[in-house]
Coordinates of C-alpha atoms in Angstrom, one line a residue:
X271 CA 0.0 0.0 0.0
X272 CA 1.2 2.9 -0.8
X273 CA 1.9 5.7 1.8
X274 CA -0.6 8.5 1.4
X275 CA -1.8 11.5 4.1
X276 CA -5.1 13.1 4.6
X277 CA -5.3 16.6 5.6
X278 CA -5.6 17.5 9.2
X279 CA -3.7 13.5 9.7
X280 CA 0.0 13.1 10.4
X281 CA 2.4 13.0 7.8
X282 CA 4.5 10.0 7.3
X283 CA 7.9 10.4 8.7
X284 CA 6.2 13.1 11.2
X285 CA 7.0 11.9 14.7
X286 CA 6.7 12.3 18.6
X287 CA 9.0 11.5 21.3
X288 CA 9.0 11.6 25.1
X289 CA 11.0 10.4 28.0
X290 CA 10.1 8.1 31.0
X291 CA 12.0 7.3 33.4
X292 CA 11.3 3.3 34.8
X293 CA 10.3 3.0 38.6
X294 CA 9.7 0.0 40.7
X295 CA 5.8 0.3 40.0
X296 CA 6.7 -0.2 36.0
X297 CA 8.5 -3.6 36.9
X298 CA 6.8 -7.0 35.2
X299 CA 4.6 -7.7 37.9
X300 CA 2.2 -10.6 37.0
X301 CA -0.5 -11.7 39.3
X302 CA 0.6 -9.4 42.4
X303 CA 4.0 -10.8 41.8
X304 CA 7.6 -9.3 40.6
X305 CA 8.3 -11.9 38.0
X306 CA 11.2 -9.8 36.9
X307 CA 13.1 -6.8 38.0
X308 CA 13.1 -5.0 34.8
X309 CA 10.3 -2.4 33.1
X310 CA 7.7 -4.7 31.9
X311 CA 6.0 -5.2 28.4
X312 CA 2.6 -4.1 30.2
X313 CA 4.1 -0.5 30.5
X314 CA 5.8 -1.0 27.3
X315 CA 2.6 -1.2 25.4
X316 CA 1.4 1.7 27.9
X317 CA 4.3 4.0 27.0
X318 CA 4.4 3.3 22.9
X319 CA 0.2 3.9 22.8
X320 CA 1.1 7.8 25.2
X321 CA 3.2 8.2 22.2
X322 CA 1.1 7.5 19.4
X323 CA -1.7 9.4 21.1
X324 CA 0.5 12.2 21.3
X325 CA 1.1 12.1 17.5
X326 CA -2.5 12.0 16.4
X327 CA -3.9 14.4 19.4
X328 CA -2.4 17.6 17.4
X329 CA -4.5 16.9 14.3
X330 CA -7.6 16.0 15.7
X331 CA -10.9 18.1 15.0
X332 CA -12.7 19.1 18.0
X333 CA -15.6 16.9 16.8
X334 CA -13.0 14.1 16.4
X335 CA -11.1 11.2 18.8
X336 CA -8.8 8.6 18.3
X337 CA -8.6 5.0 19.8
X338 CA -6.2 2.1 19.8
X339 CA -6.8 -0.5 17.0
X340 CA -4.2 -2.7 16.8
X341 CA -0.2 -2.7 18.4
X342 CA 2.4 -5.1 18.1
X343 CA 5.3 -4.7 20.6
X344 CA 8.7 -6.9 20.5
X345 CA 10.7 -6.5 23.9
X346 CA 14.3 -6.4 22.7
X347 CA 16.2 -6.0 26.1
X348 CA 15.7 -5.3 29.6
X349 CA 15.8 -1.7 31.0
X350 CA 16.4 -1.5 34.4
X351 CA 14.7 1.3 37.7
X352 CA 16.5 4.9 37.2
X353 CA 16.9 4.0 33.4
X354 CA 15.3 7.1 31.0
X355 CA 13.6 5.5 28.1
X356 CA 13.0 7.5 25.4
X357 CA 9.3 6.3 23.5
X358 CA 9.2 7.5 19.8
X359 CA 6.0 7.0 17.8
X360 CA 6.4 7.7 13.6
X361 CA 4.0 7.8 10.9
X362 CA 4.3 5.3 8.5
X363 CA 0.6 5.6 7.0
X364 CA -2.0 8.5 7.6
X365 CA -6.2 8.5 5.8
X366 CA -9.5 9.9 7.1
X367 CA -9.6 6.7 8.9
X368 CA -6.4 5.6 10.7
X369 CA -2.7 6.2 11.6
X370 CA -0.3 3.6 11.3
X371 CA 2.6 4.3 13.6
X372 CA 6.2 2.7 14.2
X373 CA 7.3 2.9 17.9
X374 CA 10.7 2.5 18.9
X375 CA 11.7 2.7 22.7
X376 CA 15.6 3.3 23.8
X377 CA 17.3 3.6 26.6
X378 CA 20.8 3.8 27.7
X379 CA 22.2 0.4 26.0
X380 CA 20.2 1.1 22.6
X381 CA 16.8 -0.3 21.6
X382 CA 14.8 -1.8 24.7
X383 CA 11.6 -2.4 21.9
X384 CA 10.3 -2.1 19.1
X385 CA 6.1 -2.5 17.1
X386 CA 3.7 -1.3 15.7
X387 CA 0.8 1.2 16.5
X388 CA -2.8 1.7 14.2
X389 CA -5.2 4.2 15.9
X390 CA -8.8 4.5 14.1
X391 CA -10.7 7.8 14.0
X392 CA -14.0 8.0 15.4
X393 CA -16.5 10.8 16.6
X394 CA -15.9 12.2 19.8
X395 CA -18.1 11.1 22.3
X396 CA -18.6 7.7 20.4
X397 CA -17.2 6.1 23.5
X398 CA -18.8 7.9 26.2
X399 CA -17.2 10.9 27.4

């Protein structure tokens, strides 16, 4: 498919970035448990969605919202508590009715993960307030 924008949708190649820094509540905890003492997927897939939202928010109308579709995350390495992760989100594919993005997380060591994020547009409102 070829890549293609709408207006008022992200570019592709536009992209968004921002910094977290992991704490002990972003560990992967699993039923009540510390499985690992590492940033977990869960907060992975939190962090590369913040992103994505953040890349969309700026072009919506006021009679318009976005929602999560569809993400695909691959855990490359583990980031340890204190480590800043930086969570980008790029367009790779914009229309009236999604926005396809790449995420890429890195921290100190290079690439901690890496997916895929499709939002769909709706009407505000469509799911609740």
């Amino acid at each position: 498919m070829a890549e293609r924008s709408a207006t008022g949708r992200p570019s592709p190649g536009e992209e968004v970035s921002h910094d977290v820094v992991v704490t002990r509540d972003m560990l992967a905890i699993l039923l009540g448990r510390t499985v690992h003492p590492v940033y977990g997927t869960a907060w992975m897939v939190r962090h590369a969605e913040e992103a994505g939202r953040l890349l969309v928010e700026r072009h919506l109308t006021p009679e318009e919202d976005a929602t999560g579709y569809r993400i695909d995350i691959t855990h490359l390495r583990p980031a340890r508590v204190g480590q800043r992760l930086t969570v980008t989100a790029r367009c790779t594919f914009a229309d009236e009715d999604q926005c396809v993005c790449e995420v890429e997380i890195h921290g100190p060591a290079g690439p901690v993960g890496r997916g895929t994020f499709v939002q769909r547009y709706i009407e505000k409102g469509a799911l609740g307030s």
